[in-house]
């Protein structure tokens, strides 16, 4: 019986204590737990009272816990890298054309253009196409070599040779060669302008034309001989 009496007394004491805690703040003019204003932006997630010491005021019970929301860090948008515009590579020269200097060293078409100012106007189709420019020193004239599709010399092919005030033509020999002489007006003084002569083979409209031919000034008649070969070219540069 004594134990039950002690238990009842403890329960009554606890209940009385809770009542006092509830009434004392009101009697002293202090805010109660129910009257406490929840700050904006905070959400009560549990009614677990805790104590805040706001000196010099007495201890004030708070009946909420703030919920602090942290916004996720946004993933930075990568800055797009501009794609550089590719620079088209200029063609190295007419298709199938080979260039050799007077020592037999293979050069580029641009080398011949820079030194002599020569131009090869390549055309597509089945016809005679310029396949070689070869630097020669000594003779004051140009030799044109013409070959069949199988690589053998092409005889009796008409080659036409022009200059600003006239023209001449020859038919190739059995060796496939046709030669033309250069005169005093055939010197190349300015490689940017080239020489005064041009030639075609067989007068066909699809034939390659080689122009601005002549002898390099202040040299031993340095010039370019020209070779043609019959064949089909699907596209010109």
XYZ file of N, CA and C in Angstrom:
711
model
N 0.837 -1.206 0.000
C 0.000 0.000 0.000
C 0.861 1.240 0.000
N 1.964 1.183 0.749
C 2.835 2.349 0.816
C 3.427 2.640 -0.545
N 3.777 1.621 -1.273
C 4.359 1.819 -2.626
C 3.363 2.475 -3.540
N 2.093 2.021 -3.513
C 1.061 2.624 -4.361
C 0.852 4.061 -3.981
N 0.919 4.361 -2.674
C 0.726 5.743 -2.225
C 1.843 6.622 -2.744
N 3.054 6.094 -2.716
C 4.193 6.876 -3.244
C 4.059 7.118 -4.739
N 3.579 6.138 -5.496
C 3.400 6.278 -6.941
C 2.351 7.318 -7.248
N 1.235 7.265 -6.505
C 0.154 8.249 -6.727
C 0.672 9.630 -6.413
N 1.457 9.763 -5.321
C 1.998 11.066 -4.948
C 2.932 11.596 -6.028
N 3.752 10.704 -6.640
C 4.692 11.142 -7.691
C 3.957 11.621 -8.923
N 2.879 10.927 -9.290
C 2.092 11.321 -10.463
C 1.443 12.660 -10.220
N 0.895 12.836 -9.029
C 0.236 14.115 -8.719
C 1.242 15.251 -8.734
N 2.440 14.991 -8.201
C 3.486 16.025 -8.185
C 3.871 16.410 -9.610
N 4.015 15.434 -10.510
C 4.366 15.707 -11.911
C 3.290 16.508 -12.587
N 2.007 16.125 -12.361
C 0.899 16.854 -12.986
C 0.860 18.283 -12.500
N 1.091 18.460 -11.175
C 1.078 19.812 -10.618
C 2.221 20.638 -11.201
N 3.345 20.013 -11.367
C 4.511 20.720 -11.950
C 4.221 21.186 -13.367
N 3.580 20.333 -14.168
C 3.239 20.712 -15.546
C 2.255 21.851 -15.576
N 1.306 21.821 -14.661
C 0.327 22.916 -14.599
C 1.026 24.211 -14.258
N 1.951 24.139 -13.287
C 2.685 25.356 -12.885
C 3.492 25.893 -14.048
N 4.158 24.995 -14.784
C 4.939 25.442 -15.945
C 4.067 26.066 -17.006
N 2.847 25.615 -17.094
C 1.923 26.172 -18.091
C 1.388 27.515 -17.646
N 1.146 27.678 -16.315
C 0.500 28.904 -15.821
C 1.489 29.996 -15.510
N 2.710 29.640 -15.088
C 3.661 30.672 -14.673
C 3.981 31.645 -15.791
N 4.255 31.211 -17.023
C 4.553 32.207 -18.061
C 3.414 33.177 -18.276
N 2.162 32.661 -18.254
C 1.026 33.560 -18.431
C 0.941 34.549 -17.298
N 1.168 34.078 -16.030
C 1.085 34.973 -14.880
C 2.172 36.035 -14.933
N 3.331 35.704 -15.473
C 4.437 36.670 -15.528
C 4.435 37.483 -16.808
N 3.449 37.247 -17.684
C 3.389 37.987 -18.941
C 4.367 37.518 -19.980
N 4.815 36.292 -19.847
C 5.771 35.731 -20.807
C 5.022 34.966 -21.889
N 5.568 34.900 -23.067
C 4.887 34.146 -24.120
C 4.896 32.668 -23.834
N 3.796 32.046 -24.091
C 3.687 30.610 -23.905
C 4.116 29.898 -25.165
N 4.206 28.578 -25.017
C 4.641 27.790 -26.174
C 3.674 27.908 -27.314
N 2.357 27.977 -26.995
C 1.355 28.047 -28.060
C 1.343 29.400 -28.706
N 1.793 30.452 -27.922
C 1.736 31.802 -28.461
C 2.992 32.183 -29.207
N 4.001 31.347 -29.153
C 5.252 31.689 -29.819
C 5.033 31.707 -31.329
N 5.470 32.778 -31.944
C 5.322 32.896 -33.399
C 6.448 32.146 -34.094
N 6.076 31.292 -35.035
C 7.088 30.549 -35.804
C 7.649 31.477 -36.867
N 8.936 31.730 -36.869
C 9.505 32.655 -37.858
C 9.163 32.212 -39.268
N 8.988 33.182 -40.168
C 8.669 32.819 -41.556
C 9.793 32.004 -42.182
N 9.386 31.120 -43.044
C 10.362 30.288 -43.738
C 10.793 29.070 -42.968
N 10.305 28.913 -41.724
C 10.664 27.739 -40.938
C 9.439 26.873 -40.745
N 9.631 25.601 -40.783
C 8.534 24.656 -40.660
C 8.764 23.781 -39.433
N 7.806 23.734 -38.517
C 8.003 22.854 -37.354
C 7.929 21.401 -37.784
N 8.943 20.672 -37.440
C 8.963 19.264 -37.820
C 8.797 18.350 -36.616
N 8.854 18.887 -35.420
C 8.662 18.060 -34.222
C 8.367 18.975 -33.040
N 7.530 18.519 -32.171
C 7.224 19.297 -30.977
C 8.084 18.784 -29.842
N 9.363 19.010 -29.973
C 10.320 18.619 -28.959
C 10.819 19.891 -28.304
N 10.346 20.211 -27.143
C 10.715 21.491 -26.537
C 12.183 21.554 -26.203
N 12.746 22.740 -26.406
C 14.098 22.973 -25.967
C 14.136 24.360 -25.362
N 15.170 24.714 -24.650
C 15.240 25.957 -23.892
C 16.186 26.913 -24.566
N 15.762 28.195 -24.641
C 16.578 29.254 -25.201
C 16.812 30.276 -24.113
N 18.033 30.630 -23.877
C 18.353 31.598 -22.841
C 18.459 32.967 -23.470
N 17.370 33.761 -23.401
C 17.349 35.124 -23.920
C 17.547 36.062 -22.746
N 18.793 36.336 -22.435
C 19.077 37.207 -21.297
C 18.725 38.649 -21.645
N 18.203 39.481 -20.660
C 18.044 39.087 -19.247
C 16.721 38.438 -18.974
N 15.904 38.150 -20.026
C 14.601 37.539 -19.781
C 14.787 36.127 -19.265
N 13.777 35.606 -18.631
C 13.869 34.227 -18.133
C 13.893 33.227 -19.260
N 14.077 32.002 -18.854
C 14.080 30.911 -19.819
C 12.714 30.803 -20.456
N 12.702 30.722 -21.796
C 11.445 30.642 -22.535
C 11.402 29.307 -23.251
N 10.392 28.508 -23.015
C 10.312 27.226 -23.734
C 9.847 27.429 -25.164
N 10.441 26.758 -26.068
C 10.022 26.775 -27.471
C 9.501 25.391 -27.810
N 8.439 25.343 -28.558
C 7.802 24.063 -28.837
C 7.887 23.690 -30.300
N 8.934 24.107 -31.007
C 9.096 23.686 -32.404
C 10.578 23.617 -32.702
N 10.861 22.861 -33.694
C 12.228 22.809 -34.213
C 12.217 23.367 -35.631
N 13.130 24.254 -35.977
C 13.146 24.810 -37.345
C 13.648 23.778 -38.350
N 13.051 23.820 -39.535
C 13.501 22.986 -40.636
C 14.280 23.873 -41.600
N 15.529 23.656 -41.686
C 16.370 24.485 -42.553
C 16.506 23.779 -43.895
N 16.069 24.444 -44.957
C 16.127 23.876 -46.308
C 17.342 24.445 -47.027
N 18.133 23.583 -47.566
C 19.298 24.012 -48.332
C 19.056 23.656 -49.790
N 19.043 24.701 -50.620
C 18.807 24.469 -52.048
C 20.008 23.737 -52.644
N 19.750 22.763 -53.507
C 20.878 22.051 -54.113
C 21.686 22.980 -55.012
N 22.977 22.771 -55.000
C 23.850 23.582 -55.859
C 23.588 23.220 -57.312
N 23.193 24.208 -58.110
C 22.898 23.876 -59.519
C 24.158 23.448 -60.262
N 23.972 22.511 -61.145
C 25.090 22.058 -61.973
C 25.404 23.126 -63.010
N 26.632 23.629 -63.005
C 26.940 24.695 -63.967
C 26.802 24.213 -65.401
N 26.185 25.054 -66.195
C 26.029 24.730 -67.617
C 27.355 24.954 -68.323
N 27.888 23.923 -68.953
C 29.192 24.112 -69.618
C 29.084 25.110 -70.764
N 30.094 25.944 -70.853
C 30.140 26.919 -71.942
C 30.478 26.198 -73.237
N 29.608 26.309 -74.232
C 29.908 25.601 -75.485
C 31.173 26.146 -76.144
N 31.987 25.233 -76.590
C 33.210 25.615 -77.283
C 32.921 25.725 -78.775
N 33.145 26.912 -79.326
C 32.852 27.047 -80.762
C 33.740 26.141 -81.596
N 33.127 25.506 -82.553
C 33.873 24.625 -83.453
C 34.541 25.465 -84.533
N 35.863 25.407 -84.614
C 36.527 26.228 -85.629
C 36.148 25.791 -87.031
N 35.958 26.774 -87.862
C 35.633 26.480 -89.255
C 36.869 25.932 -89.957
N 36.791 24.718 -90.473
C 37.985 24.165 -91.118
C 38.368 24.947 -92.360
N 39.653 25.174 -92.493
C 40.152 25.870 -93.669
C 40.371 24.857 -94.782
N 39.687 25.028 -95.894
C 39.875 24.049 -96.972
C 41.309 24.039 -97.477
N 41.835 22.851 -97.691
C 43.195 22.717 -98.202
C 43.186 22.929 -99.714
N 43.972 23.877 -100.180
C 43.979 24.105 -101.627
C 44.566 22.900 -102.351
N 44.084 22.605 -103.525
C 44.630 21.464 -104.268
C 46.099 21.700 -104.581
N 46.911 20.653 -104.503
C 48.337 20.826 -104.773
C 48.637 21.155 -106.226
N 47.659 21.004 -107.070
C 47.859 21.284 -108.493
C 46.948 20.419 -109.330
N 47.061 20.524 -110.614
C 46.246 19.684 -111.497
C 46.432 18.205 -111.189
N 45.345 17.456 -111.333
C 45.360 16.028 -111.011
C 46.315 15.287 -111.951
N 47.196 14.485 -111.351
C 48.107 13.665 -112.136
C 49.311 14.396 -112.695
N 49.437 15.688 -112.445
C 50.552 16.466 -112.993
C 51.804 16.303 -112.125
N 52.942 16.048 -112.774
C 54.231 15.982 -112.077
C 55.154 17.067 -112.618
N 55.975 17.598 -111.709
C 56.881 18.688 -112.058
C 58.294 18.290 -111.652
N 59.276 18.520 -112.552
C 60.677 18.203 -112.277
C 61.543 19.408 -112.620
N 62.560 19.642 -111.784
C 63.498 20.711 -112.118
C 64.569 20.177 -113.050
N 65.550 21.033 -113.415
C 66.544 20.645 -114.420
C 67.495 19.562 -113.918
N 67.445 19.269 -112.598
C 68.294 18.222 -112.030
C 67.531 16.910 -111.838
N 66.298 16.881 -112.295
C 65.492 15.671 -112.170
C 64.830 15.510 -110.811
N 64.891 16.550 -109.983
C 64.256 16.502 -108.671
C 62.783 16.870 -108.809
N 61.917 16.044 -108.248
C 60.487 16.332 -108.363
C 60.110 17.526 -107.497
N 59.364 18.427 -108.093
C 58.906 19.639 -107.422
C 57.380 19.664 -107.413
N 56.846 20.728 -106.826
C 55.395 20.890 -106.805
C 54.954 21.812 -107.936
N 53.676 21.731 -108.236
C 53.114 22.637 -109.236
C 53.303 24.089 -108.808
N 53.174 24.354 -107.492
C 53.325 25.720 -107.014
C 54.743 26.225 -107.235
N 55.718 25.346 -107.154
C 57.103 25.737 -107.445
C 57.216 26.260 -108.873
N 56.612 25.555 -109.830
C 56.650 25.992 -111.225
C 55.910 27.313 -111.412
N 54.802 27.469 -110.705
C 54.041 28.719 -110.796
C 54.864 29.874 -110.256
N 55.511 29.666 -109.119
C 56.290 30.745 -108.509
C 57.502 31.138 -109.351
N 58.132 30.160 -109.990
C 59.361 30.448 -110.733
C 59.098 30.927 -112.150
N 58.097 30.353 -112.810
C 57.859 30.682 -114.219
C 56.520 31.364 -114.485
N 55.612 31.304 -113.539
C 54.293 31.891 -113.773
C 53.391 31.033 -114.631
N 53.772 29.783 -114.885
C 53.000 28.908 -115.770
C 51.619 28.614 -115.180
N 50.658 28.341 -116.055
C 49.320 27.945 -115.644
C 48.878 26.732 -116.456
N 48.327 25.733 -115.744
C 47.763 24.558 -116.404
C 46.272 24.575 -116.136
N 45.487 24.772 -117.180
C 44.030 24.796 -117.057
C 43.514 23.397 -117.400
N 43.254 22.643 -116.364
C 42.867 21.244 -116.540
C 41.358 21.138 -116.747
N 40.971 20.321 -117.686
C 39.548 20.116 -117.993
C 39.223 18.634 -117.859
N 37.969 18.375 -117.496
C 37.546 16.982 -117.342
C 37.137 16.402 -118.688
N 37.052 15.074 -118.721
C 36.607 14.412 -119.946
C 37.701 13.564 -120.570
N 37.370 12.955 -121.695
C 38.279 12.080 -122.434
C 39.033 12.917 -123.449
N 40.322 13.132 -123.202
C 41.104 13.960 -124.104
C 42.571 13.872 -123.716
N 43.371 14.801 -124.243
C 44.774 14.894 -123.866
C 44.902 15.806 -122.649
N 45.581 15.289 -121.628
C 45.747 16.037 -120.384
C 47.227 16.221 -120.089
N 47.565 17.386 -119.570
C 48.946 17.692 -119.229
C 49.358 16.850 -118.022
N 50.425 16.076 -118.180
C 50.848 15.178 -117.104
C 52.240 15.512 -116.570
N 52.981 16.384 -117.272
C 54.331 16.681 -116.796
C 54.804 18.045 -117.279
N 55.494 18.759 -116.367
C 56.264 19.955 -116.688
C 57.696 19.676 -116.261
N 58.650 19.828 -117.200
C 60.049 19.517 -116.877
C 60.936 20.704 -117.232
N 61.701 21.165 -116.240
C 62.578 22.320 -116.443
C 63.769 21.934 -117.316
N 64.033 22.769 -118.298
C 65.124 22.542 -119.251
C 65.955 23.811 -119.327
N 67.270 23.674 -119.495
C 68.146 24.815 -119.716
C 68.946 24.574 -120.998
N 69.190 25.627 -121.739
C 69.982 25.514 -122.971
C 69.224 25.882 -124.231
N 68.381 24.976 -124.775
C 67.692 25.282 -126.033
C 66.710 26.447 -125.897
N 66.652 27.302 -126.907
C 65.732 28.441 -126.907
C 64.430 28.028 -127.578
N 63.743 27.103 -126.995
C 62.492 26.630 -127.553
C 61.835 25.650 -126.592
N 60.590 25.296 -126.884
C 59.840 24.391 -126.032
C 59.547 23.113 -126.804
N 59.643 21.976 -126.138
C 59.295 20.698 -126.738
C 58.050 20.163 -126.039
N 57.116 19.695 -126.851
C 55.861 19.140 -126.350
C 55.855 17.657 -126.683
N 55.663 16.831 -125.661
C 55.649 15.378 -125.823
C 54.232 14.880 -125.596
N 53.755 14.041 -126.547
C 52.376 13.554 -126.490
C 52.391 12.027 -126.462
N 51.599 11.456 -125.552
C 51.575 10.005 -125.369
C 50.141 9.481 -125.466
N 50.060 8.218 -125.875
C 48.768 7.540 -125.913
C 48.358 7.142 -124.485
N 47.156 6.588 -124.386
C 46.662 6.170 -123.076
C 47.524 5.064 -122.480
N 48.139 4.221 -123.332
C 48.983 3.113 -122.851
C 50.408 3.550 -122.552
N 50.703 4.845 -122.710
C 52.036 5.362 -122.411
C 52.981 5.399 -123.586
N 52.594 4.839 -124.725
C 53.448 4.876 -125.906
C 53.334 6.233 -126.597
N 54.387 6.652 -127.357
C 54.326 7.940 -128.052
C 53.156 8.003 -129.021
N 52.533 9.177 -129.076
C 51.409 9.395 -129.986
C 51.907 10.219 -131.168
N 51.985 9.590 -132.326
C 52.475 10.271 -133.523
C 51.326 10.929 -134.267
N 51.690 11.966 -135.048
C 50.747 12.636 -135.938
C 49.579 13.288 -135.185
N 49.873 13.835 -134.010
C 48.873 14.566 -133.222
C 49.165 16.052 -133.370
N 48.151 16.819 -133.651
C 48.320 18.257 -133.881
C 48.519 18.981 -132.544
N 49.568 19.796 -132.495
C 49.847 20.641 -131.331
C 49.848 22.087 -131.809
N 49.081 22.929 -131.158
C 48.966 24.342 -131.545
C 49.671 25.216 -130.510
N 50.499 26.144 -131.029
C 51.330 27.003 -130.200
C 50.979 28.463 -130.495
N 50.614 29.228 -129.444
C 50.102 30.589 -129.633
C 50.986 31.623 -128.934
N 50.911 32.862 -129.434
C 51.452 34.052 -128.785
C 50.520 35.207 -129.127
N 50.649 36.373 -128.522
C 49.639 37.425 -128.687
C 49.368 37.838 -130.126
N 50.355 37.740 -131.010
C 50.144 38.218 -132.378
C 50.085 37.103 -133.411
N 50.046 35.858 -133.000
C 49.990 34.808 -134.002
C 49.964 33.425 -133.385
N 50.140 32.411 -134.248
C 50.145 31.027 -133.803
C 50.900 30.174 -134.806
N 51.261 28.979 -134.378
C 51.907 27.998 -135.221
C 51.406 26.634 -134.768
N 51.593 25.627 -135.625
C 51.201 24.279 -135.208
C 52.167 23.274 -135.823
N 52.255 22.157 -135.156
C 53.090 21.048 -135.608
C 52.320 19.756 -135.365
N 52.713 18.707 -136.108
C 52.229 17.356 -135.828
C 53.364 16.564 -135.195
N 53.022 15.815 -134.199
C 54.071 15.102 -133.476
C 54.760 14.078 -134.373
N 56.046 13.878 -134.077
C 56.845 12.895 -134.799
C 56.531 11.494 -134.247
N 57.221 10.505 -134.752
C 57.014 9.131 -134.276
C 57.369 9.006 -132.794
N 58.268 9.881 -132.321
C 58.658 9.864 -130.911
C 57.614 10.552 -130.027
N 56.606 11.158 -130.653
C 55.587 11.883 -129.909
C 55.961 13.326 -129.613
N 57.040 13.825 -130.245
C 57.519 15.176 -129.946
C 57.134 16.176 -131.022
N 56.804 17.406 -130.567
C 56.617 18.536 -131.462
C 57.333 19.725 -130.819
N 58.223 20.415 -131.596
C 59.011 21.499 -131.024
C 58.680 22.841 -131.627
N 58.804 23.905 -130.800
C 58.560 25.283 -131.233
C 59.674 26.174 -130.686
N 60.111 27.144 -131.511
C 61.186 28.035 -131.093
C 60.663 29.241 -130.319
N 61.488 29.744 -129.424
C 61.204 30.977 -128.689
C 61.971 32.121 -129.343
N 61.391 33.304 -129.307
C 62.026 34.486 -129.856
C 62.310 35.517 -128.777
N 62.611 36.746 -129.219
C 62.966 37.816 -128.280
C 61.792 38.219 -127.393
N 60.573 37.952 -127.842
C 59.409 38.296 -127.035
C 58.979 37.194 -126.078
N 59.838 36.191 -125.926
C 59.464 35.029 -125.112
C 60.075 35.046 -123.713
N 60.799 36.128 -123.372
C 61.427 36.181 -122.053
C 60.393 36.427 -120.957
N 60.617 35.772 -119.834
C 59.770 35.975 -118.654
C 60.521 36.913 -117.704
N 60.096 38.175 -117.676
C 60.736 39.152 -116.801
C 60.065 39.201 -115.420
N 58.820 38.890 -115.374
C 58.076 38.920 -114.107
C 57.348 37.589 -113.939
N 57.818 36.710 -113.065
C 57.152 35.415 -112.885
C 55.679 35.553 -112.505
N 55.305 36.670 -111.876
C 53.891 36.844 -111.528
C 53.036 36.983 -112.774
N 53.638 37.468 -113.867
C 52.903 37.622 -115.123
C 53.132 36.440 -116.062
N 54.277 35.748 -115.917
C 54.559 34.607 -116.773
C 54.971 35.018 -118.169
N 55.020 34.013 -119.051
C 55.416 34.252 -120.436
C 54.240 34.542 -121.350
N 54.560 34.747 -122.640
C 53.552 35.196 -123.596
C 52.942 34.077 -124.425
N 53.315 32.826 -124.170
C 52.878 31.734 -125.041
C 51.915 30.781 -124.317
N 51.086 30.126 -125.126
C 50.224 29.066 -124.614
C 50.032 28.017 -125.694
N 49.642 26.801 -125.298
C 49.501 25.734 -126.278
C 48.385 24.781 -125.881
N 47.873 24.066 -126.894
C 46.870 23.017 -126.698
C 47.221 21.870 -127.637
N 46.605 20.719 -127.397
C 46.850 19.522 -128.213
C 45.542 19.092 -128.857
N 45.593 18.871 -130.178
C 44.470 18.315 -130.924
C 43.277 19.253 -131.020
N 43.419 20.495 -130.604
C 42.397 21.548 -130.691
C 41.057 21.146 -130.068
N 41.040 20.104 -129.260
C 39.783 19.654 -128.658
C 39.392 20.606 -127.535
N 38.091 20.828 -127.379
C 37.611 21.757 -126.360
C 37.858 21.238 -124.946
N 38.025 19.917 -124.828
C 38.259 19.346 -123.496
C 39.740 19.176 -123.190
N 40.591 19.602 -124.101
C 42.024 19.440 -123.897
C 42.534 20.440 -122.863
N 43.491 20.002 -122.036
C 44.128 20.927 -121.104
C 44.893 21.999 -121.875
N 44.856 23.218 -121.363
C 45.608 24.319 -121.955
C 46.743 24.702 -121.013
N 47.948 24.837 -121.543
C 49.108 25.275 -120.768
C 49.483 26.665 -121.259
N 49.470 27.622 -120.356
C 49.674 29.015 -120.757
C 50.779 29.673 -119.944
N 51.127 30.928 -120.360
C 52.146 31.753 -119.725
C 53.516 31.084 -119.795
N 53.779 30.456 -120.936
C 55.055 29.791 -121.172
C 56.078 30.773 -121.726
N 57.351 30.486 -121.506
C 58.434 31.312 -122.033
C 59.743 30.934 -121.379
N 60.786 31.782 -121.616
C 62.115 31.541 -121.054
C 62.353 32.517 -119.910
N 62.944 32.035 -118.834
C 63.209 32.873 -117.675
C 64.335 33.846 -118.000
N 64.099 35.129 -117.840
C 65.078 36.163 -118.167
C 66.334 36.017 -117.319
N 67.468 36.428 -117.898
C 68.763 36.409 -117.231
C 69.214 34.978 -116.921
N 68.760 34.001 -117.700
C 69.210 32.617 -117.564
C 69.614 32.092 -118.935
N 70.120 30.873 -118.984
C 70.486 30.234 -120.249
C 69.250 29.578 -120.855
N 68.253 30.414 -121.172
C 67.008 29.968 -121.795
C 66.252 28.944 -120.927
N 66.330 29.106 -119.625
C 65.603 28.171 -118.749
C 64.112 28.266 -119.038
N 63.478 27.086 -119.194
C 62.054 27.060 -119.521
C 61.479 25.702 -119.110
N 60.212 25.502 -119.404
C 59.524 24.258 -119.079
C 59.074 23.562 -120.351
N 59.469 22.290 -120.505
C 58.894 21.459 -121.556
C 57.612 20.818 -121.010
N 56.726 20.427 -121.937
C 55.391 19.984 -121.557
C 55.110 18.591 -122.113
N 54.478 17.728 -121.298
C 54.070 16.396 -121.753
C 52.569 16.225 -121.564
N 51.931 15.586 -122.579
C 50.501 15.276 -122.549
C 50.320 13.767 -122.643
N 49.198 13.318 -122.099
C 48.829 11.898 -122.241
C 47.323 11.807 -122.418
N 46.917 10.929 -123.324
C 45.490 10.759 -123.569
C 44.863 9.919 -122.460
N 43.690 10.344 -122.027
C 43.011 9.591 -120.979
C 41.727 10.282 -120.559
N 41.111 9.711 -119.536
C 39.865 10.245 -119.037
C 40.072 10.857 -117.656
N 39.576 12.053 -117.478
C 39.648 12.736 -116.194
C 38.240 13.046 -115.748
N 37.853 12.492 -114.593
C 36.462 12.642 -114.152
C 36.177 14.021 -113.588
N 37.182 14.657 -112.998
C 36.963 15.982 -112.397
C 38.254 16.759 -112.414
N 38.139 18.050 -112.637
C 39.289 18.931 -112.632
C 39.290 19.730 -111.338
N 40.456 20.093 -110.812
C 40.518 20.859 -109.557
C 39.992 22.266 -109.740
